[in-house]
Amino acid sequence: MNTFFTAFWTIFLAELGDKTQLAIISLTAAKHKPLNIWLGATIAFCILNLLAVSAGGLLTKFLPEEYLKY
């Protein structure tokens, strides 16, 4: 669970006020469809994170951990 909370808080704090969040706020204000926009943004974020985790998993198979720390 420690890894889960580390990942959660790192992403949560890093994403506060970023361009994606501001774009979602603007889109919601313009379209007045908050549920649809939330679903689209959530699914897109999940897919992007799945790709990132997959890429990270592959990197650990080909590169030693000491190189990844840099």
mmCIF file of N, CA and C in Angstrom:
data_model
loop_
_atom_site.group_PDB
_atom_site.id
_atom_site.type_symbol
_atom_site.label_atom_id
_atom_site.label_comp_id
_atom_site.label_asym_id
_atom_site.label_seq_id
_atom_site.Cartn_x
_atom_site.Cartn_y
_atom_site.Cartn_z
ATOM 1 N N MET A 1 0.828 -1.210 0.000
ATOM 2 C CA MET A 1 0.000 0.000 0.000
ATOM 3 C C MET A 1 0.865 1.265 0.000
ATOM 4 N N ASN A 2 2.092 1.158 0.518
ATOM 5 C CA ASN A 2 2.962 2.322 0.551
ATOM 6 C C ASN A 2 3.244 2.829 -0.865
ATOM 7 N N THR A 3 3.467 1.902 -1.803
ATOM 8 C CA THR A 3 3.720 2.280 -3.188
ATOM 9 C C THR A 3 2.488 2.950 -3.791
ATOM 10 N N PHE A 4 1.321 2.431 -3.469
ATOM 11 C CA PHE A 4 0.071 3.023 -3.960
ATOM 12 C C PHE A 4 -0.060 4.474 -3.510
ATOM 13 N N PHE A 5 0.131 4.713 -2.219
ATOM 14 C CA PHE A 5 -0.027 6.073 -1.697
ATOM 15 C C PHE A 5 1.052 7.018 -2.209
ATOM 16 N N THR A 6 2.253 6.503 -2.381
ATOM 17 C CA THR A 6 3.317 7.337 -2.959
ATOM 18 C C THR A 6 2.948 7.760 -4.370
ATOM 19 N N ALA A 7 2.481 6.811 -5.178
ATOM 20 C CA ALA A 7 2.070 7.132 -6.549
ATOM 21 C C ALA A 7 0.872 8.081 -6.553
ATOM 22 N N PHE A 8 -0.102 7.818 -5.695
ATOM 23 C CA PHE A 8 -1.295 8.656 -5.645
ATOM 24 C C PHE A 8 -0.947 10.102 -5.325
ATOM 25 N N TRP A 9 -0.210 10.321 -4.239
ATOM 26 C CA TRP A 9 0.084 11.690 -3.817
ATOM 27 C C TRP A 9 1.035 12.397 -4.779
ATOM 28 N N THR A 10 1.952 11.658 -5.375
ATOM 29 C CA THR A 10 2.853 12.261 -6.356
ATOM 30 C C THR A 10 2.071 12.777 -7.547
ATOM 31 N N ILE A 11 1.189 11.940 -8.093
ATOM 32 C CA ILE A 11 0.383 12.347 -9.249
ATOM 33 C C ILE A 11 -0.609 13.429 -8.862
ATOM 34 N N PHE A 12 -1.261 13.265 -7.727
ATOM 35 C CA PHE A 12 -2.262 14.238 -7.291
ATOM 36 C C PHE A 12 -1.659 15.637 -7.166
ATOM 37 N N LEU A 13 -0.532 15.734 -6.501
ATOM 38 C CA LEU A 13 0.096 17.042 -6.302
ATOM 39 C C LEU A 13 0.692 17.597 -7.594
ATOM 40 N N ALA A 14 1.239 16.714 -8.433
ATOM 41 C CA ALA A 14 1.847 17.174 -9.683
ATOM 42 C C ALA A 14 0.796 17.679 -10.670
ATOM 43 N N GLU A 15 -0.392 17.127 -10.619
ATOM 44 C CA GLU A 15 -1.428 17.481 -11.585
ATOM 45 C C GLU A 15 -2.263 18.695 -11.175
ATOM 46 N N LEU A 16 -2.136 19.151 -9.950
ATOM 47 C CA LEU A 16 -2.925 20.303 -9.519
ATOM 48 C C LEU A 16 -2.558 21.536 -10.332
ATOM 49 N N GLY A 17 -3.524 22.103 -11.008
ATOM 50 C CA GLY A 17 -3.323 23.347 -11.742
ATOM 51 C C GLY A 17 -2.529 23.217 -13.025
ATOM 52 N N ASP A 18 -2.368 22.010 -13.548
ATOM 53 C CA ASP A 18 -1.618 21.881 -14.791
ATOM 54 C C ASP A 18 -2.507 22.208 -15.993
ATOM 55 N N LYS A 19 -1.913 22.212 -17.177
ATOM 56 C CA LYS A 19 -2.659 22.591 -18.388
ATOM 57 C C LYS A 19 -3.824 21.658 -18.675
ATOM 58 N N THR A 20 -3.663 20.379 -18.391
ATOM 59 C CA THR A 20 -4.752 19.431 -18.640
ATOM 60 C C THR A 20 -5.953 19.761 -17.763
ATOM 61 N N GLN A 21 -5.698 20.040 -16.511
ATOM 62 C CA GLN A 21 -6.792 20.369 -15.597
ATOM 63 C C GLN A 21 -7.491 21.650 -16.039
ATOM 64 N N LEU A 22 -6.726 22.631 -16.444
ATOM 65 C CA LEU A 22 -7.325 23.882 -16.915
ATOM 66 C C LEU A 22 -8.122 23.672 -18.201
ATOM 67 N N ALA A 23 -7.642 22.792 -19.084
ATOM 68 C CA ALA A 23 -8.378 22.482 -20.312
ATOM 69 C C ALA A 23 -9.708 21.793 -19.987
ATOM 70 N N ILE A 24 -9.710 20.893 -19.016
ATOM 71 C CA ILE A 24 -10.934 20.194 -18.622
ATOM 72 C C ILE A 24 -11.926 21.183 -18.007
ATOM 73 N N ILE A 25 -11.439 22.105 -17.205
ATOM 74 C CA ILE A 25 -12.314 23.128 -16.616
ATOM 75 C C ILE A 25 -12.951 23.964 -17.720
ATOM 76 N N SER A 26 -12.155 24.389 -18.684
ATOM 77 C CA SER A 26 -12.670 25.197 -19.793
ATOM 78 C C SER A 26 -13.676 24.423 -20.633
ATOM 79 N N LEU A 27 -13.355 23.170 -20.919
ATOM 80 C CA LEU A 27 -14.256 22.345 -21.717
ATOM 81 C C LEU A 27 -15.582 22.121 -21.010
ATOM 82 N N THR A 28 -15.522 21.881 -19.718
ATOM 83 C CA THR A 28 -16.756 21.686 -18.943
ATOM 84 C C THR A 28 -17.597 22.956 -18.922
ATOM 85 N N ALA A 29 -16.951 24.093 -18.763
ATOM 86 C CA ALA A 29 -17.688 25.357 -18.754
ATOM 87 C C ALA A 29 -18.334 25.640 -20.106
ATOM 88 N N ALA A 30 -17.664 25.262 -21.185
ATOM 89 C CA ALA A 30 -18.187 25.534 -22.529
ATOM 90 C C ALA A 30 -19.278 24.560 -22.950
ATOM 91 N N LYS A 31 -19.137 23.295 -22.595
ATOM 92 C CA LYS A 31 -20.059 22.262 -23.090
ATOM 93 C C LYS A 31 -21.183 21.911 -22.127
ATOM 94 N N HIS A 32 -21.018 22.197 -20.852
ATOM 95 C CA HIS A 32 -22.048 21.905 -19.842
ATOM 96 C C HIS A 32 -22.425 20.421 -19.813
ATOM 97 N N LYS A 33 -21.431 19.560 -20.034
ATOM 98 C CA LYS A 33 -21.639 18.108 -19.967
ATOM 99 C C LYS A 33 -20.576 17.514 -19.035
ATOM 100 N N PRO A 34 -20.652 17.810 -17.741
ATOM 101 C CA PRO A 34 -19.573 17.400 -16.836
ATOM 102 C C PRO A 34 -19.346 15.892 -16.752
ATOM 103 N N LEU A 35 -20.400 15.099 -16.782
ATOM 104 C CA LEU A 35 -20.220 13.648 -16.681
ATOM 105 C C LEU A 35 -19.488 13.109 -17.908
ATOM 106 N N ASN A 36 -19.894 13.537 -19.095
ATOM 107 C CA ASN A 36 -19.238 13.078 -20.322
ATOM 108 C C ASN A 36 -17.769 13.490 -20.350
ATOM 109 N N ILE A 37 -17.485 14.705 -19.945
ATOM 110 C CA ILE A 37 -16.106 15.203 -19.950
ATOM 111 C C ILE A 37 -15.289 14.475 -18.894
ATOM 112 N N TRP A 38 -15.867 14.244 -17.732
ATOM 113 C CA TRP A 38 -15.165 13.505 -16.684
ATOM 114 C C TRP A 38 -14.836 12.088 -17.155
ATOM 115 N N LEU A 39 -15.805 11.404 -17.767
ATOM 116 C CA LEU A 39 -15.563 10.046 -18.265
ATOM 117 C C LEU A 39 -14.469 10.035 -19.334
ATOM 118 N N GLY A 40 -14.549 10.957 -20.280
ATOM 119 C CA GLY A 40 -13.539 11.018 -21.334
ATOM 120 C C GLY A 40 -12.156 11.297 -20.786
ATOM 121 N N ALA A 41 -12.055 12.244 -19.875
ATOM 122 C CA ALA A 41 -10.766 12.598 -19.284
ATOM 123 C C ALA A 41 -10.215 11.454 -18.434
ATOM 124 N N THR A 42 -11.080 10.795 -17.685
ATOM 125 C CA THR A 42 -10.648 9.693 -16.827
ATOM 126 C C THR A 42 -10.163 8.515 -17.654
ATOM 127 N N ILE A 43 -10.890 8.160 -18.690
ATOM 128 C CA ILE A 43 -10.480 7.043 -19.543
ATOM 129 C C ILE A 43 -9.166 7.366 -20.255
ATOM 130 N N ALA A 44 -9.039 8.588 -20.755
ATOM 131 C CA ALA A 44 -7.794 8.983 -21.416
ATOM 132 C C ALA A 44 -6.618 8.921 -20.439
ATOM 133 N N PHE A 45 -6.809 9.416 -19.224
ATOM 134 C CA PHE A 45 -5.746 9.402 -18.224
ATOM 135 C C PHE A 45 -5.363 7.972 -17.850
ATOM 136 N N CYS A 46 -6.360 7.095 -17.741
ATOM 137 C CA CYS A 46 -6.084 5.684 -17.429
ATOM 138 C C CYS A 46 -5.264 5.024 -18.537
ATOM 139 N N ILE A 47 -5.633 5.278 -19.772
ATOM 140 C CA ILE A 47 -4.900 4.690 -20.900
ATOM 141 C C ILE A 47 -3.459 5.210 -20.934
ATOM 142 N N LEU A 48 -3.286 6.508 -20.754
ATOM 143 C CA LEU A 48 -1.941 7.076 -20.749
ATOM 144 C C LEU A 48 -1.090 6.502 -19.618
ATOM 145 N N ASN A 49 -1.680 6.324 -18.457
ATOM 146 C CA ASN A 49 -0.936 5.753 -17.336
ATOM 147 C C ASN A 49 -0.642 4.275 -17.554
ATOM 148 N N LEU A 50 -1.544 3.554 -18.195
ATOM 149 C CA LEU A 50 -1.289 2.154 -18.532
ATOM 150 C C LEU A 50 -0.081 2.052 -19.464
ATOM 151 N N LEU A 51 -0.020 2.948 -20.447
ATOM 152 C CA LEU A 51 1.130 2.962 -21.349
ATOM 153 C C LEU A 51 2.418 3.304 -20.601
ATOM 154 N N ALA A 52 2.355 4.268 -19.692
ATOM 155 C CA ALA A 52 3.542 4.663 -18.934
ATOM 156 C C ALA A 52 4.030 3.531 -18.031
ATOM 157 N N VAL A 53 3.115 2.856 -17.357
ATOM 158 C CA VAL A 53 3.495 1.750 -16.482
ATOM 159 C C VAL A 53 4.053 0.591 -17.306
ATOM 160 N N SER A 54 3.454 0.326 -18.456
ATOM 161 C CA SER A 54 3.957 -0.734 -19.329
ATOM 162 C C SER A 54 5.364 -0.412 -19.825
ATOM 163 N N ALA A 55 5.581 0.830 -20.232
ATOM 164 C CA ALA A 55 6.907 1.240 -20.693
ATOM 165 C C ALA A 55 7.926 1.137 -19.556
ATOM 166 N N GLY A 56 7.540 1.552 -18.370
ATOM 167 C CA GLY A 56 8.435 1.434 -17.221
ATOM 168 C C GLY A 56 8.768 -0.013 -16.901
ATOM 169 N N GLY A 57 7.781 -0.883 -17.012
ATOM 170 C CA GLY A 57 8.019 -2.311 -16.783
ATOM 171 C C GLY A 57 8.970 -2.895 -17.812
ATOM 172 N N LEU A 58 8.827 -2.484 -19.059
ATOM 173 C CA LEU A 58 9.733 -2.955 -20.104
ATOM 174 C C LEU A 58 11.153 -2.435 -19.899
ATOM 175 N N LEU A 59 11.270 -1.183 -19.482
ATOM 176 C CA LEU A 59 12.601 -0.620 -19.253
ATOM 177 C C LEU A 59 13.372 -1.388 -18.188
ATOM 178 N N THR A 60 12.670 -1.853 -17.159
ATOM 179 C CA THR A 60 13.360 -2.581 -16.093
ATOM 180 C C THR A 60 13.878 -3.933 -16.570
ATOM 181 N N LYS A 61 13.335 -4.453 -17.657
ATOM 182 C CA LYS A 61 13.813 -5.726 -18.195
ATOM 183 C C LYS A 61 15.083 -5.548 -19.024
ATOM 184 N N PHE A 62 15.294 -4.345 -19.583
ATOM 185 C CA PHE A 62 16.411 -4.130 -20.494
ATOM 186 C C PHE A 62 17.519 -3.250 -19.923
ATOM 187 N N LEU A 63 17.205 -2.453 -18.919
ATOM 188 C CA LEU A 63 18.199 -1.559 -18.331
ATOM 189 C C LEU A 63 18.390 -1.885 -16.855
ATOM 190 N N PRO A 64 19.620 -1.855 -16.384
ATOM 191 C CA PRO A 64 19.840 -2.062 -14.947
ATOM 192 C C PRO A 64 19.218 -0.935 -14.121
ATOM 193 N N GLU A 65 18.815 -1.258 -12.924
ATOM 194 C CA GLU A 65 18.142 -0.289 -12.052
ATOM 195 C C GLU A 65 19.004 0.942 -11.785
ATOM 196 N N GLU A 66 20.298 0.762 -11.702
ATOM 197 C CA GLU A 66 21.179 1.911 -11.426
ATOM 198 C C GLU A 66 21.114 2.948 -12.538
ATOM 199 N N TYR A 67 20.904 2.541 -13.791
ATOM 200 C CA TYR A 67 20.755 3.476 -14.893
ATOM 201 C C TYR A 67 19.412 4.209 -14.829
ATOM 202 N N LEU A 68 18.380 3.503 -14.399
ATOM 203 C CA LEU A 68 17.053 4.100 -14.319
ATOM 204 C C LEU A 68 16.958 5.158 -13.224
ATOM 205 N N LYS A 69 17.762 5.044 -12.207
ATOM 206 C CA LYS A 69 17.732 6.019 -11.114
ATOM 207 C C LYS A 69 18.223 7.391 -11.561
ATOM 208 N N TYR A 70 19.064 7.415 -12.598
ATOM 209 C CA TYR A 70 19.542 8.703 -13.112
ATOM 210 C C TYR A 70 18.422 9.408 -13.816
#
